[in-house]
Amino acid sequence: MLSLSVAAVVFGVVFLAELPDKTALAGLMLGTRYRASYVFAGVAAAFLVHVTLAVAAGSVLTLLPHRLVQGIVGVLFLLGAAVLLFKKDDDEEEQARTPADQSFWKVAGSGFMLILVAEFGDLTQIMTANLAARYDDPLSVGLGAVLALWAVAALGILGGRTLMKYVPLRLITRVAALLMLALAAFSLYEALAP
């Protein structure tokens, strides 16, 4: 049976934990480049997969090799930063003017894959698994967690669309690339630190 109090507690915990995480940055970057609804569809589907895995696995996810996951995430952030830094500015401006030219499946697939890989073994996924084990209420925990993750993603995506109205895309891209480099360094440090 669904417990709204458990769902509310899980929502609050997961929302606050995910808000400063890489999801907001990923959503912001994708939201500046592509149609927001397409991005959200892919990101929302990836988070649904993550929450389903976390709830189903319970506390078993805490046994994943954290260093390996952090290493992969670090490399992906490095690749993302390189793509942002070395992409031709004309292409960026054209994408900013005509985001509707991107197909739904391409944009949603990009958002899905980015979140699926970057968030695997993430703190909020492990936290969701622990909350599912603690409350023994998979439906309530799953609902609270997925709604929290969707809310953070929506804030990032909409924030990206709004930001683009006031700040040049070139500056947003450079700042995002620098943030991705910092996240890559942090993730690789966690993967390699003794």
PDB file of C-alpha atoms in Angstrom:
ATOM      1  CA  MET A   1       0.000   0.000   0.000  1.00  0.00           C
ATOM      2  CA  LEU A   2       1.213   3.484  -0.860  1.00  0.00           C
ATOM      3  CA  SER A   3       2.338   5.622   2.074  1.00  0.00           C
ATOM      4  CA  LEU A   4       2.362   9.316   1.250  1.00  0.00           C
ATOM      5  CA  SER A   5       4.442  10.099   4.348  1.00  0.00           C
ATOM      6  CA  VAL A   6       7.199   7.673   3.284  1.00  0.00           C
ATOM      7  CA  ALA A   7       7.064   9.033  -0.280  1.00  0.00           C
ATOM      8  CA  ALA A   8       7.310  12.611   1.053  1.00  0.00           C
ATOM      9  CA  VAL A   9      10.300  11.809   3.269  1.00  0.00           C
ATOM     10  CA  VAL A  10      12.078  10.041   0.411  1.00  0.00           C
ATOM     11  CA  PHE A  11      11.264  12.917  -1.961  1.00  0.00           C
ATOM     12  CA  GLY A  12      12.796  15.455   0.422  1.00  0.00           C
ATOM     13  CA  VAL A  13      15.940  13.446   1.084  1.00  0.00           C
ATOM     14  CA  VAL A  14      16.597  12.534  -2.556  1.00  0.00           C
ATOM     15  CA  PHE A  15      15.727  16.018  -3.868  1.00  0.00           C
ATOM     16  CA  LEU A  16      18.159  17.733  -1.518  1.00  0.00           C
ATOM     17  CA  ALA A  17      20.890  15.175  -2.210  1.00  0.00           C
ATOM     18  CA  GLU A  18      20.507  15.398  -5.997  1.00  0.00           C
ATOM     19  CA  LEU A  19      20.078  19.164  -6.327  1.00  0.00           C
ATOM     20  CA  PRO A  20      23.805  20.025  -6.180  1.00  0.00           C
ATOM     21  CA  ASP A  21      24.758  16.909  -8.170  1.00  0.00           C
ATOM     22  CA  LYS A  22      25.751  16.504 -11.810  1.00  0.00           C
ATOM     23  CA  THR A  23      22.148  15.936 -12.917  1.00  0.00           C
ATOM     24  CA  ALA A  24      21.316  19.628 -12.690  1.00  0.00           C
ATOM     25  CA  LEU A  25      24.422  20.451 -14.757  1.00  0.00           C
ATOM     26  CA  ALA A  26      23.612  17.779 -17.350  1.00  0.00           C
ATOM     27  CA  GLY A  27      20.011  18.964 -17.571  1.00  0.00           C
ATOM     28  CA  LEU A  28      21.119  22.560 -17.863  1.00  0.00           C
ATOM     29  CA  MET A  29      23.503  21.787 -20.729  1.00  0.00           C
ATOM     30  CA  LEU A  30      21.037  19.601 -22.602  1.00  0.00           C
ATOM     31  CA  GLY A  31      18.285  22.150 -21.974  1.00  0.00           C
ATOM     32  CA  THR A  32      20.307  24.923 -23.622  1.00  0.00           C
ATOM     33  CA  ARG A  33      20.827  22.866 -26.763  1.00  0.00           C
ATOM     34  CA  TYR A  34      17.704  20.836 -27.370  1.00  0.00           C
ATOM     35  CA  ARG A  35      13.946  20.908 -27.003  1.00  0.00           C
ATOM     36  CA  ALA A  36      13.206  20.691 -23.272  1.00  0.00           C
ATOM     37  CA  SER A  37      10.410  18.125 -23.573  1.00  0.00           C
ATOM     38  CA  TYR A  38      12.637  15.765 -25.578  1.00  0.00           C
ATOM     39  CA  VAL A  39      15.455  16.069 -23.057  1.00  0.00           C
ATOM     40  CA  PHE A  40      13.110  15.526 -20.128  1.00  0.00           C
ATOM     41  CA  ALA A  41      11.609  12.402 -21.717  1.00  0.00           C
ATOM     42  CA  GLY A  42      15.020  10.754 -21.974  1.00  0.00           C
ATOM     43  CA  VAL A  43      16.227  11.891 -18.565  1.00  0.00           C
ATOM     44  CA  ALA A  44      12.960  10.856 -16.900  1.00  0.00           C
ATOM     45  CA  ALA A  45      13.156   7.393 -18.454  1.00  0.00           C
ATOM     46  CA  ALA A  46      16.742   6.944 -17.256  1.00  0.00           C
ATOM     47  CA  PHE A  47      15.804   7.967 -13.717  1.00  0.00           C
ATOM     48  CA  LEU A  48      12.887   5.545 -13.769  1.00  0.00           C
ATOM     49  CA  VAL A  49      15.340   2.768 -14.649  1.00  0.00           C
ATOM     50  CA  HIS A  50      17.706   3.873 -11.868  1.00  0.00           C
ATOM     51  CA  VAL A  51      15.007   4.010  -9.226  1.00  0.00           C
ATOM     52  CA  THR A  52      13.612   0.648 -10.311  1.00  0.00           C
ATOM     53  CA  LEU A  53      17.067  -0.909 -10.009  1.00  0.00           C
ATOM     54  CA  ALA A  54      17.701   0.743  -6.655  1.00  0.00           C
ATOM     55  CA  VAL A  55      14.392  -0.305  -5.157  1.00  0.00           C
ATOM     56  CA  ALA A  56      14.670  -3.843  -6.532  1.00  0.00           C
ATOM     57  CA  ALA A  57      18.221  -4.300  -5.364  1.00  0.00           C
ATOM     58  CA  GLY A  58      17.769  -2.706  -1.952  1.00  0.00           C
ATOM     59  CA  SER A  59      21.001  -2.343  -0.092  1.00  0.00           C
ATOM     60  CA  VAL A  60      22.909  -4.652  -2.477  1.00  0.00           C
ATOM     61  CA  LEU A  61      23.857  -1.647  -4.626  1.00  0.00           C
ATOM     62  CA  THR A  62      26.143  -0.423  -1.865  1.00  0.00           C
ATOM     63  CA  LEU A  63      28.440  -3.336  -2.767  1.00  0.00           C
ATOM     64  CA  LEU A  64      29.169  -2.020  -6.289  1.00  0.00           C
ATOM     65  CA  PRO A  65      32.829  -1.176  -6.899  1.00  0.00           C
ATOM     66  CA  HIS A  66      32.653   2.544  -6.194  1.00  0.00           C
ATOM     67  CA  ARG A  67      36.114   3.282  -7.608  1.00  0.00           C
ATOM     68  CA  LEU A  68      35.289   1.717 -10.950  1.00  0.00           C
ATOM     69  CA  VAL A  69      32.040   3.660 -11.235  1.00  0.00           C
ATOM     70  CA  GLN A  70      33.809   6.913 -10.314  1.00  0.00           C
ATOM     71  CA  GLY A  71      36.544   6.215 -12.869  1.00  0.00           C
ATOM     72  CA  ILE A  72      34.027   5.679 -15.664  1.00  0.00           C
ATOM     73  CA  VAL A  73      32.087   8.797 -14.664  1.00  0.00           C
ATOM     74  CA  GLY A  74      35.328  10.803 -14.601  1.00  0.00           C
ATOM     75  CA  VAL A  75      36.289   9.690 -18.096  1.00  0.00           C
ATOM     76  CA  LEU A  76      32.790  10.467 -19.392  1.00  0.00           C
ATOM     77  CA  PHE A  77      32.990  13.964 -17.930  1.00  0.00           C
ATOM     78  CA  LEU A  78      36.387  14.467 -19.580  1.00  0.00           C
ATOM     79  CA  LEU A  79      34.931  13.398 -22.920  1.00  0.00           C
ATOM     80  CA  GLY A  80      31.934  15.678 -22.421  1.00  0.00           C
ATOM     81  CA  ALA A  81      34.194  18.625 -21.602  1.00  0.00           C
ATOM     82  CA  ALA A  82      36.328  17.928 -24.680  1.00  0.00           C
ATOM     83  CA  VAL A  83      33.275  17.833 -26.922  1.00  0.00           C
ATOM     84  CA  LEU A  84      32.066  21.150 -25.502  1.00  0.00           C
ATOM     85  CA  LEU A  85      35.470  22.842 -25.766  1.00  0.00           C
ATOM     86  CA  PHE A  86      36.340  21.681 -29.281  1.00  0.00           C
ATOM     87  CA  LYS A  87      32.954  21.961 -30.985  1.00  0.00           C
ATOM     88  CA  LYS A  88      32.757  24.665 -33.627  1.00  0.00           C
ATOM     89  CA  ASP A  89      30.931  27.791 -32.441  1.00  0.00           C
ATOM     90  CA  ASP A  90      28.906  28.033 -35.669  1.00  0.00           C
ATOM     91  CA  ASP A  91      27.398  24.623 -34.939  1.00  0.00           C
ATOM     92  CA  GLU A  92      26.518  25.704 -31.414  1.00  0.00           C
ATOM     93  CA  GLU A  93      24.806  28.871 -32.581  1.00  0.00           C
ATOM     94  CA  GLU A  94      22.863  26.956 -35.234  1.00  0.00           C
ATOM     95  CA  GLN A  95      21.730  24.386 -32.667  1.00  0.00           C
ATOM     96  CA  ALA A  96      20.678  27.170 -30.331  1.00  0.00           C
ATOM     97  CA  ARG A  97      18.564  28.761 -33.056  1.00  0.00           C
ATOM     98  CA  THR A  98      16.959  25.554 -34.323  1.00  0.00           C
ATOM     99  CA  PRO A  99      16.649  22.995 -31.544  1.00  0.00           C
ATOM    100  CA  ALA A 100      13.498  21.595 -33.190  1.00  0.00           C
ATOM    101  CA  ASP A 101      15.684  20.149 -35.964  1.00  0.00           C
ATOM    102  CA  GLN A 102      16.828  17.451 -33.563  1.00  0.00           C
ATOM    103  CA  SER A 103      14.721  14.305 -33.633  1.00  0.00           C
ATOM    104  CA  PHE A 104      12.913  13.162 -30.519  1.00  0.00           C
ATOM    105  CA  TRP A 105      14.709   9.814 -30.442  1.00  0.00           C
ATOM    106  CA  LYS A 106      18.171  11.345 -30.857  1.00  0.00           C
ATOM    107  CA  VAL A 107      17.688  13.961 -28.125  1.00  0.00           C
ATOM    108  CA  ALA A 108      15.798  11.690 -25.712  1.00  0.00           C
ATOM    109  CA  GLY A 109      18.336   8.917 -26.327  1.00  0.00           C
ATOM    110  CA  SER A 110      21.226  11.269 -25.565  1.00  0.00           C
ATOM    111  CA  GLY A 111      19.603  12.394 -22.318  1.00  0.00           C
ATOM    112  CA  PHE A 112      18.771   8.810 -21.398  1.00  0.00           C
ATOM    113  CA  MET A 113      22.302   7.508 -21.976  1.00  0.00           C
ATOM    114  CA  LEU A 114      23.981  10.437 -20.236  1.00  0.00           C
ATOM    115  CA  ILE A 115      21.930  10.008 -17.077  1.00  0.00           C
ATOM    116  CA  LEU A 116      21.940   6.207 -17.211  1.00  0.00           C
ATOM    117  CA  VAL A 117      25.740   6.063 -17.212  1.00  0.00           C
ATOM    118  CA  ALA A 118      26.582   9.120 -15.114  1.00  0.00           C
ATOM    119  CA  GLU A 119      24.142   8.341 -12.320  1.00  0.00           C
ATOM    120  CA  PHE A 120      24.777   4.606 -12.019  1.00  0.00           C
ATOM    121  CA  GLY A 121      25.980   3.873  -8.490  1.00  0.00           C
ATOM    122  CA  ASP A 122      25.447   7.523  -7.558  1.00  0.00           C
ATOM    123  CA  LEU A 123      24.767   8.606  -3.998  1.00  0.00           C
ATOM    124  CA  THR A 124      21.046   9.047  -4.597  1.00  0.00           C
ATOM    125  CA  GLN A 125      20.726   5.606  -6.179  1.00  0.00           C
ATOM    126  CA  ILE A 126      22.462   4.013  -3.214  1.00  0.00           C
ATOM    127  CA  MET A 127      20.402   6.192  -0.872  1.00  0.00           C
ATOM    128  CA  THR A 128      17.219   5.041  -2.598  1.00  0.00           C
ATOM    129  CA  ALA A 129      18.279   1.416  -2.184  1.00  0.00           C
ATOM    130  CA  ASN A 130      18.949   1.997   1.502  1.00  0.00           C
ATOM    131  CA  LEU A 131      15.616   3.758   1.986  1.00  0.00           C
ATOM    132  CA  ALA A 132      13.829   0.891   0.232  1.00  0.00           C
ATOM    133  CA  ALA A 133      15.520  -1.569   2.581  1.00  0.00           C
ATOM    134  CA  ARG A 134      14.761   0.594   5.625  1.00  0.00           C
ATOM    135  CA  TYR A 135      11.085   1.290   4.971  1.00  0.00           C
ATOM    136  CA  ASP A 136      10.272  -2.031   3.276  1.00  0.00           C
ATOM    137  CA  ASP A 137       7.814  -0.093   1.107  1.00  0.00           C
ATOM    138  CA  PRO A 138       9.153  -0.244  -2.460  1.00  0.00           C
ATOM    139  CA  LEU A 139       6.217   1.555  -4.073  1.00  0.00           C
ATOM    140  CA  SER A 140       6.338   4.574  -1.741  1.00  0.00           C
ATOM    141  CA  VAL A 141      10.129   4.799  -1.828  1.00  0.00           C
ATOM    142  CA  GLY A 142      10.193   4.427  -5.607  1.00  0.00           C
ATOM    143  CA  LEU A 143       7.525   7.081  -6.116  1.00  0.00           C
ATOM    144  CA  GLY A 144       9.223   9.591  -3.799  1.00  0.00           C
ATOM    145  CA  ALA A 145      12.655   9.013  -5.344  1.00  0.00           C
ATOM    146  CA  VAL A 146      11.588   9.196  -8.977  1.00  0.00           C
ATOM    147  CA  LEU A 147       9.520  12.347  -8.413  1.00  0.00           C
ATOM    148  CA  ALA A 148      12.471  14.003  -6.659  1.00  0.00           C
ATOM    149  CA  LEU A 149      14.870  13.112  -9.471  1.00  0.00           C
ATOM    150  CA  TRP A 150      12.406  14.298 -12.103  1.00  0.00           C
ATOM    151  CA  ALA A 151      11.958  17.587 -10.230  1.00  0.00           C
ATOM    152  CA  VAL A 152      15.723  18.225 -10.150  1.00  0.00           C
ATOM    153  CA  ALA A 153      16.045  17.333 -13.833  1.00  0.00           C
ATOM    154  CA  ALA A 154      13.165  19.653 -14.758  1.00  0.00           C
ATOM    155  CA  LEU A 155      14.744  22.508 -12.784  1.00  0.00           C
ATOM    156  CA  GLY A 156      18.033  21.987 -14.598  1.00  0.00           C
ATOM    157  CA  ILE A 157      16.441  21.770 -18.027  1.00  0.00           C
ATOM    158  CA  LEU A 158      14.189  24.788 -17.560  1.00  0.00           C
ATOM    159  CA  GLY A 159      17.028  26.706 -15.959  1.00  0.00           C
ATOM    160  CA  GLY A 160      19.103  26.039 -19.048  1.00  0.00           C
ATOM    161  CA  ARG A 161      16.380  27.341 -21.365  1.00  0.00           C
ATOM    162  CA  THR A 162      15.925  30.493 -19.271  1.00  0.00           C
ATOM    163  CA  LEU A 163      19.660  31.086 -18.901  1.00  0.00           C
ATOM    164  CA  MET A 164      20.137  30.928 -22.664  1.00  0.00           C
ATOM    165  CA  LYS A 165      17.818  33.934 -23.099  1.00  0.00           C
ATOM    166  CA  TYR A 166      20.214  36.156 -21.110  1.00  0.00           C
ATOM    167  CA  VAL A 167      23.686  34.649 -21.514  1.00  0.00           C
ATOM    168  CA  PRO A 168      25.467  33.796 -24.798  1.00  0.00           C
ATOM    169  CA  LEU A 169      25.602  30.078 -25.569  1.00  0.00           C
ATOM    170  CA  ARG A 170      29.377  30.271 -26.049  1.00  0.00           C
ATOM    171  CA  LEU A 171      29.851  31.426 -22.430  1.00  0.00           C
ATOM    172  CA  ILE A 172      27.445  28.794 -21.082  1.00  0.00           C
ATOM    173  CA  THR A 173      29.314  26.120 -23.033  1.00  0.00           C
ATOM    174  CA  ARG A 174      32.729  27.221 -21.741  1.00  0.00           C
ATOM    175  CA  VAL A 175      31.560  27.396 -18.121  1.00  0.00           C
ATOM    176  CA  ALA A 176      29.866  23.999 -18.404  1.00  0.00           C
ATOM    177  CA  ALA A 177      33.046  22.513 -19.888  1.00  0.00           C
ATOM    178  CA  LEU A 178      35.077  23.875 -16.972  1.00  0.00           C
ATOM    179  CA  LEU A 179      32.555  22.456 -14.495  1.00  0.00           C
ATOM    180  CA  MET A 180      32.705  19.101 -16.275  1.00  0.00           C
ATOM    181  CA  LEU A 181      36.505  19.177 -16.033  1.00  0.00           C
ATOM    182  CA  ALA A 182      36.217  19.836 -12.295  1.00  0.00           C
ATOM    183  CA  LEU A 183      33.711  16.991 -11.880  1.00  0.00           C
ATOM    184  CA  ALA A 184      35.967  14.719 -13.931  1.00  0.00           C
ATOM    185  CA  ALA A 185      38.931  15.573 -11.726  1.00  0.00           C
ATOM    186  CA  PHE A 186      36.909  14.946  -8.574  1.00  0.00           C
ATOM    187  CA  SER A 187      35.527  11.631  -9.862  1.00  0.00           C
ATOM    188  CA  LEU A 188      38.952  10.433 -11.010  1.00  0.00           C
ATOM    189  CA  TYR A 189      40.466  11.486  -7.689  1.00  0.00           C
ATOM    190  CA  GLU A 190      37.839   9.411  -5.852  1.00  0.00           C
ATOM    191  CA  ALA A 191      38.526   6.483  -8.172  1.00  0.00           C
ATOM    192  CA  LEU A 192      42.302   6.608  -7.675  1.00  0.00           C
ATOM    193  CA  ALA A 193      42.674   7.878  -4.084  1.00  0.00           C
ATOM    194  CA  PRO A 194      44.002   5.318  -1.619  1.00  0.00           C
TER     195      PRO A 194
END
